[in-house]
Structure formats: C-alpha cells, structure tokens
C-alpha cells in the first residue's frame, strides 16, 4: 500500500511568536528557530491571539521594524554571497588566463643534432666565458632554425643565421627570445646584436654582463 502523505500541521514559533496555520517546515522561516506543532485547540487559541495582536498598533509597529531589519540582514547576506561568487569567478578567470599564457609560452621546440657549419655561429669562448652546450633549435612546421648556446652558466645566446633570415623568421626568433626571458621573475635581460654572420640575442640576469658579452661577441663574429 502507498504510504499516506502527512499533511502540514499548524505550528508556532516560540522565539518570535509567529503562528503558521499550515506549514511543512520544522523551522521558522522568519528567525529559523524550531517550530512547535499544535493540536486543534492550541491552533485555534494561537489564531485568536494573532488576530488580537493585529489590532494592537504597538505590535504592528514592532512587527514592521522587525520585518525591515530582517530584510536588511537578508540583503546583506545576499550581497556578501554575490561578492564572494564574483571574486571566485574573477580569480578563476585569472587562473585560466595565466595557465593559457604559460601553456602558450611552452611551445614545443625540437632539438636536432648540430652540424659543423652551424656550430661556427657561436664561438667556444666569449671573453672569459666558455661554451657549456650547443644545440640547434627548430620550431615545428616551417619555423626557422636557430642555434642556442649556454656560456659558463651565466648567459645564453641565440643565433639566427643571415642566410635563413626573413621578416617572418626574425619575428619568430624575437618572439622565442622574449618567451625565454619572461620565464623568470624578474624577467631576464636581453640584447640583440646583428653581425655579418647572424642575428644574435644575448640573455642573462645581469645587464652589465649581457652588454659586455654582446660587445665581445660582435668583435668575435666580425673578425
């Protein structure tokens, strides 16, 4: 047999004396205190009391003030929730944009073995700095290839040969260098040098070291 549904019963709030002839909730919708269930006689008496109260100007005035205060509190709570929701949404969007920016900065660059002719782009020494590593980098698709070298763990040098230099290749080269510089906080310092051999980008954390290496590299490349 189907279970018989229990109908809402008369209830009274013992905190604010609000009377509800028929309500299913167990708590007062006005002050959220527990409601006391009433039998028929108690409900009839409570209804009479409410009718008498509605004739009392002092009760009506107090009731209006309480209602206004409840509205203000409800509005304040809704405003706080709205502010929190907006803040969370803004932070979420900011995090998504940061993640998208970091993902775009991490473009895949393939590493291919260096060739003897290409290795001439970067000298073994620049002043008192020695070349630690050397790699030829090429971007996916039809992107340009350029050399990369690390010197004594202090500076990095990227080189785009003049033979491969086009406006598009140079733009991609500069964009790649810019992305490398932005990976640290604060960003690394870079200086571009154009010689008879290639376009060079010298990168380091110290502006003085980068400038000194740029001058020496220019002298070395133009010999």
GROMACS .gro file of C-alpha atoms in nm:
model
  223
    1UNK     CA    1   0.000   0.000   0.000
    2UNK     CA    2   0.114   0.351  -0.073
    3UNK     CA    3   0.232   0.544   0.228
    4UNK     CA    4  -0.017   0.814   0.326
    5UNK     CA    5   0.139   1.158   0.294
    6UNK     CA    6   0.130   1.361   0.615
    7UNK     CA    7  -0.038   1.699   0.568
    8UNK     CA    8   0.122   2.019   0.703
    9UNK     CA    9   0.016   2.096   1.060
   10UNK     CA   10  -0.034   2.425   1.250
   11UNK     CA   11   0.289   2.536   1.416
   12UNK     CA   12   0.406   2.813   1.646
   13UNK     CA   13   0.748   2.969   1.680
   14UNK     CA   14   0.826   3.006   2.048
   15UNK     CA   15   1.104   3.257   1.977
   16UNK     CA   16   0.918   3.519   1.770
   17UNK     CA   17   0.560   3.400   1.844
   18UNK     CA   18   0.486   3.366   1.474
   19UNK     CA   19   0.188   3.140   1.402
   20UNK     CA   20   0.163   2.930   1.086
   21UNK     CA   21  -0.177   2.761   1.029
   22UNK     CA   22  -0.026   2.518   0.778
   23UNK     CA   23   0.346   2.470   0.726
   24UNK     CA   24   0.562   2.167   0.644
   25UNK     CA   25   0.890   2.318   0.758
   26UNK     CA   26   1.027   2.228   1.102
   27UNK     CA   27   1.195   2.567   1.143
   28UNK     CA   28   1.060   2.920   1.145
   29UNK     CA   29   1.111   3.096   0.810
   30UNK     CA   30   1.144   3.429   0.996
   31UNK     CA   31   1.401   3.354   1.269
   32UNK     CA   32   1.494   2.992   1.185
   33UNK     CA   33   1.407   2.865   1.534
   34UNK     CA   34   1.243   2.521   1.574
   35UNK     CA   35   0.863   2.525   1.536
   36UNK     CA   36   0.629   2.361   1.787
   37UNK     CA   37   0.342   2.155   1.641
   38UNK     CA   38  -0.005   2.246   1.772
   39UNK     CA   39  -0.322   2.044   1.809
   40UNK     CA   40  -0.659   2.181   1.700
   41UNK     CA   41  -0.735   2.360   2.029
   42UNK     CA   42  -0.385   2.512   2.053
   43UNK     CA   43  -0.403   2.620   1.692
   44UNK     CA   44  -0.742   2.789   1.745
   45UNK     CA   45  -0.610   2.974   2.052
   46UNK     CA   46  -0.295   3.082   1.866
   47UNK     CA   47  -0.507   3.211   1.579
   48UNK     CA   48  -0.717   3.421   1.821
   49UNK     CA   49  -0.403   3.562   1.976
   50UNK     CA   50  -0.269   3.658   1.634
   51UNK     CA   51  -0.599   3.831   1.545
   52UNK     CA   52  -0.584   4.034   1.867
   53UNK     CA   53  -0.223   4.128   1.802
   54UNK     CA   54  -0.310   4.257   1.458
   55UNK     CA   55  -0.538   4.511   1.626
   56UNK     CA   56  -0.255   4.639   1.851
   57UNK     CA   57  -0.072   4.939   1.693
   58UNK     CA   58   0.235   4.883   1.912
   59UNK     CA   59   0.263   4.522   1.792
   60UNK     CA   60   0.219   4.625   1.429
   61UNK     CA   61   0.489   4.892   1.463
   62UNK     CA   62   0.731   4.647   1.626
   63UNK     CA   63   0.649   4.387   1.363
   64UNK     CA   64   0.722   4.635   1.082
   65UNK     CA   65   1.059   4.720   1.237
   66UNK     CA   66   1.149   4.353   1.275
   67UNK     CA   67   1.049   4.285   0.915
   68UNK     CA   68   1.263   4.574   0.792
   69UNK     CA   69   1.560   4.453   0.997
   70UNK     CA   70   1.517   4.101   0.858
   71UNK     CA   71   1.512   4.238   0.503
   72UNK     CA   72   1.833   4.433   0.567
   73UNK     CA   73   2.004   4.125   0.711
   74UNK     CA   74   1.886   3.913   0.419
   75UNK     CA   75   2.008   4.171   0.171
   76UNK     CA   76   2.344   4.190   0.347
   77UNK     CA   77   2.383   3.813   0.337
   78UNK     CA   78   2.290   3.802  -0.033
   79UNK     CA   79   2.534   4.085  -0.106
   80UNK     CA   80   2.817   3.900   0.070
   81UNK     CA   81   2.738   3.582  -0.124
   82UNK     CA   82   2.730   3.778  -0.450
   83UNK     CA   83   3.068   3.942  -0.373
   84UNK     CA   84   3.223   3.606  -0.288
   85UNK     CA   85   3.082   3.450  -0.606
   86UNK     CA   86   3.211   3.738  -0.818
   87UNK     CA   87   3.556   3.720  -0.654
   88UNK     CA   88   3.578   3.345  -0.713
   89UNK     CA   89   3.472   3.392  -1.075
   90UNK     CA   90   3.735   3.663  -1.133
   91UNK     CA   91   4.007   3.453  -0.970
   92UNK     CA   92   3.905   3.151  -1.178
   93UNK     CA   93   3.920   3.352  -1.500
   94UNK     CA   94   4.258   3.496  -1.398
   95UNK     CA   95   4.398   3.149  -1.325
   96UNK     CA   96   4.267   3.019  -1.659
   97UNK     CA   97   4.431   3.311  -1.844
   98UNK     CA   98   4.760   3.258  -1.658
   99UNK     CA   99   4.752   2.885  -1.736
  100UNK     CA  100   4.675   2.957  -2.102
  101UNK     CA  101   4.961   3.210  -2.117
  102UNK     CA  102   5.205   2.965  -1.960
  103UNK     CA  103   5.089   2.693  -2.199
  104UNK     CA  104   5.144   2.922  -2.499
  105UNK     CA  105   5.491   3.006  -2.368
  106UNK     CA  106   5.582   2.641  -2.357
  107UNK     CA  107   5.576   2.588  -2.733
  108UNK     CA  108   5.746   2.268  -2.833
  109UNK     CA  109   6.086   2.330  -2.988
  110UNK     CA  110   6.253   2.029  -3.144
  111UNK     CA  111   6.622   1.964  -3.084
  112UNK     CA  112   6.824   1.827  -3.374
  113UNK     CA  113   7.193   1.739  -3.386
  114UNK     CA  114   7.423   2.033  -3.453
  115UNK     CA  115   7.623   2.048  -3.774
  116UNK     CA  116   7.987   2.165  -3.801
  117UNK     CA  117   7.894   2.459  -4.023
  118UNK     CA  118   7.619   2.574  -3.788
  119UNK     CA  119   7.847   2.545  -3.483
  120UNK     CA  120   8.057   2.831  -3.622
  121UNK     CA  121   7.775   3.066  -3.531
  122UNK     CA  122   7.867   3.051  -3.162
  123UNK     CA  123   8.237   3.070  -3.063
  124UNK     CA  124   8.381   2.840  -2.798
  125UNK     CA  125   8.469   3.135  -2.574
  126UNK     CA  126   8.340   3.487  -2.529
  127UNK     CA  127   8.585   3.674  -2.311
  128UNK     CA  128   8.628   3.462  -2.002
  129UNK     CA  129   8.302   3.273  -2.061
  130UNK     CA  130   8.322   2.919  -2.203
  131UNK     CA  131   8.052   2.749  -2.405
  132UNK     CA  132   7.893   2.472  -2.197
  133UNK     CA  133   7.644   2.340  -2.451
  134UNK     CA  134   7.535   2.392  -2.808
  135UNK     CA  135   7.207   2.297  -2.978
  136UNK     CA  136   7.023   2.368  -3.299
  137UNK     CA  137   6.658   2.451  -3.231
  138UNK     CA  138   6.382   2.444  -3.487
  139UNK     CA  139   6.018   2.530  -3.443
  140UNK     CA  140   5.751   2.283  -3.563
  141UNK     CA  141   5.627   2.312  -3.919
  142UNK     CA  142   5.810   2.558  -4.139
  143UNK     CA  143   5.950   2.760  -3.849
  144UNK     CA  144   6.310   2.889  -3.858
  145UNK     CA  145   6.608   2.703  -3.715
  146UNK     CA  146   6.849   2.884  -3.488
  147UNK     CA  147   7.143   2.799  -3.266
  148UNK     CA  148   7.145   2.811  -2.889
  149UNK     CA  149   7.445   2.808  -2.661
  150UNK     CA  150   7.498   2.836  -2.285
  151UNK     CA  151   7.814   3.005  -2.155
  152UNK     CA  152   7.956   2.930  -1.809
  153UNK     CA  153   7.601   2.903  -1.676
  154UNK     CA  154   7.575   3.284  -1.683
  155UNK     CA  155   7.441   3.382  -2.023
  156UNK     CA  156   7.254   3.220  -2.310
  157UNK     CA  157   7.297   3.315  -2.674
  158UNK     CA  158   7.055   3.251  -2.960
  159UNK     CA  159   7.166   3.296  -3.320
  160UNK     CA  160   6.963   3.319  -3.640
  161UNK     CA  161   7.189   3.287  -3.948
  162UNK     CA  162   7.162   3.568  -4.202
  163UNK     CA  163   7.112   3.303  -4.473
  164UNK     CA  164   6.783   3.199  -4.307
  165UNK     CA  165   6.667   3.546  -4.209
  166UNK     CA  166   6.331   3.663  -4.341
  167UNK     CA  167   6.088   3.906  -4.178
  168UNK     CA  168   5.877   3.611  -4.056
  169UNK     CA  169   6.178   3.415  -3.932
  170UNK     CA  170   6.316   3.719  -3.748
  171UNK     CA  171   5.976   3.783  -3.589
  172UNK     CA  172   5.956   3.420  -3.469
  173UNK     CA  173   6.314   3.438  -3.345
  174UNK     CA  174   6.244   3.750  -3.138
  175UNK     CA  175   5.921   3.603  -3.003
  176UNK     CA  176   6.104   3.288  -2.887
  177UNK     CA  177   6.370   3.500  -2.715
  178UNK     CA  178   6.102   3.712  -2.547
  179UNK     CA  179   5.931   3.398  -2.414
  180UNK     CA  180   6.259   3.268  -2.270
  181UNK     CA  181   6.319   3.599  -2.092
  182UNK     CA  182   5.969   3.601  -1.940
  183UNK     CA  183   6.013   3.261  -1.773
  184UNK     CA  184   6.189   3.414  -1.471
  185UNK     CA  185   6.091   3.673  -1.210
  186UNK     CA  186   6.213   3.936  -1.266
  187UNK     CA  187   6.247   3.873  -1.643
  188UNK     CA  188   6.597   3.822  -1.778
  189UNK     CA  189   6.777   4.096  -1.969
  190UNK     CA  190   6.831   4.053  -2.343
  191UNK     CA  191   7.026   4.241  -2.606
  192UNK     CA  192   7.013   4.188  -2.981
  193UNK     CA  193   7.323   4.217  -3.199
  194UNK     CA  194   7.333   4.195  -3.580
  195UNK     CA  195   7.664   4.097  -3.737
  196UNK     CA  196   7.781   3.987  -4.081
  197UNK     CA  197   7.703   3.630  -3.975
  198UNK     CA  198   7.374   3.628  -3.789
  199UNK     CA  199   7.124   3.795  -3.564
  200UNK     CA  200   7.223   3.727  -3.204
  201UNK     CA  201   7.020   3.755  -2.883
  202UNK     CA  202   7.226   3.756  -2.563
  203UNK     CA  203   7.026   3.673  -2.250
  204UNK     CA  204   7.126   3.691  -1.884
  205UNK     CA  205   7.019   3.807  -1.540
  206UNK     CA  206   7.280   4.085  -1.525
  207UNK     CA  207   7.258   4.377  -1.768
  208UNK     CA  208   7.628   4.458  -1.738
  209UNK     CA  209   7.731   4.102  -1.815
  210UNK     CA  210   7.492   4.087  -2.113
  211UNK     CA  211   7.628   4.415  -2.251
  212UNK     CA  212   7.990   4.306  -2.212
  213UNK     CA  213   7.920   3.968  -2.377
  214UNK     CA  214   7.736   4.143  -2.663
  215UNK     CA  215   8.034   4.365  -2.738
  216UNK     CA  216   8.283   4.078  -2.729
  217UNK     CA  217   8.056   3.858  -2.942
  218UNK     CA  218   8.031   4.136  -3.203
  219UNK     CA  219   8.406   4.169  -3.216
  220UNK     CA  220   8.449   3.790  -3.242
  221UNK     CA  221   8.184   3.743  -3.512
  222UNK     CA  222   8.312   4.023  -3.736
  223UNK     CA  223   8.675   3.909  -3.747
   0.00000   0.00000   0.00000
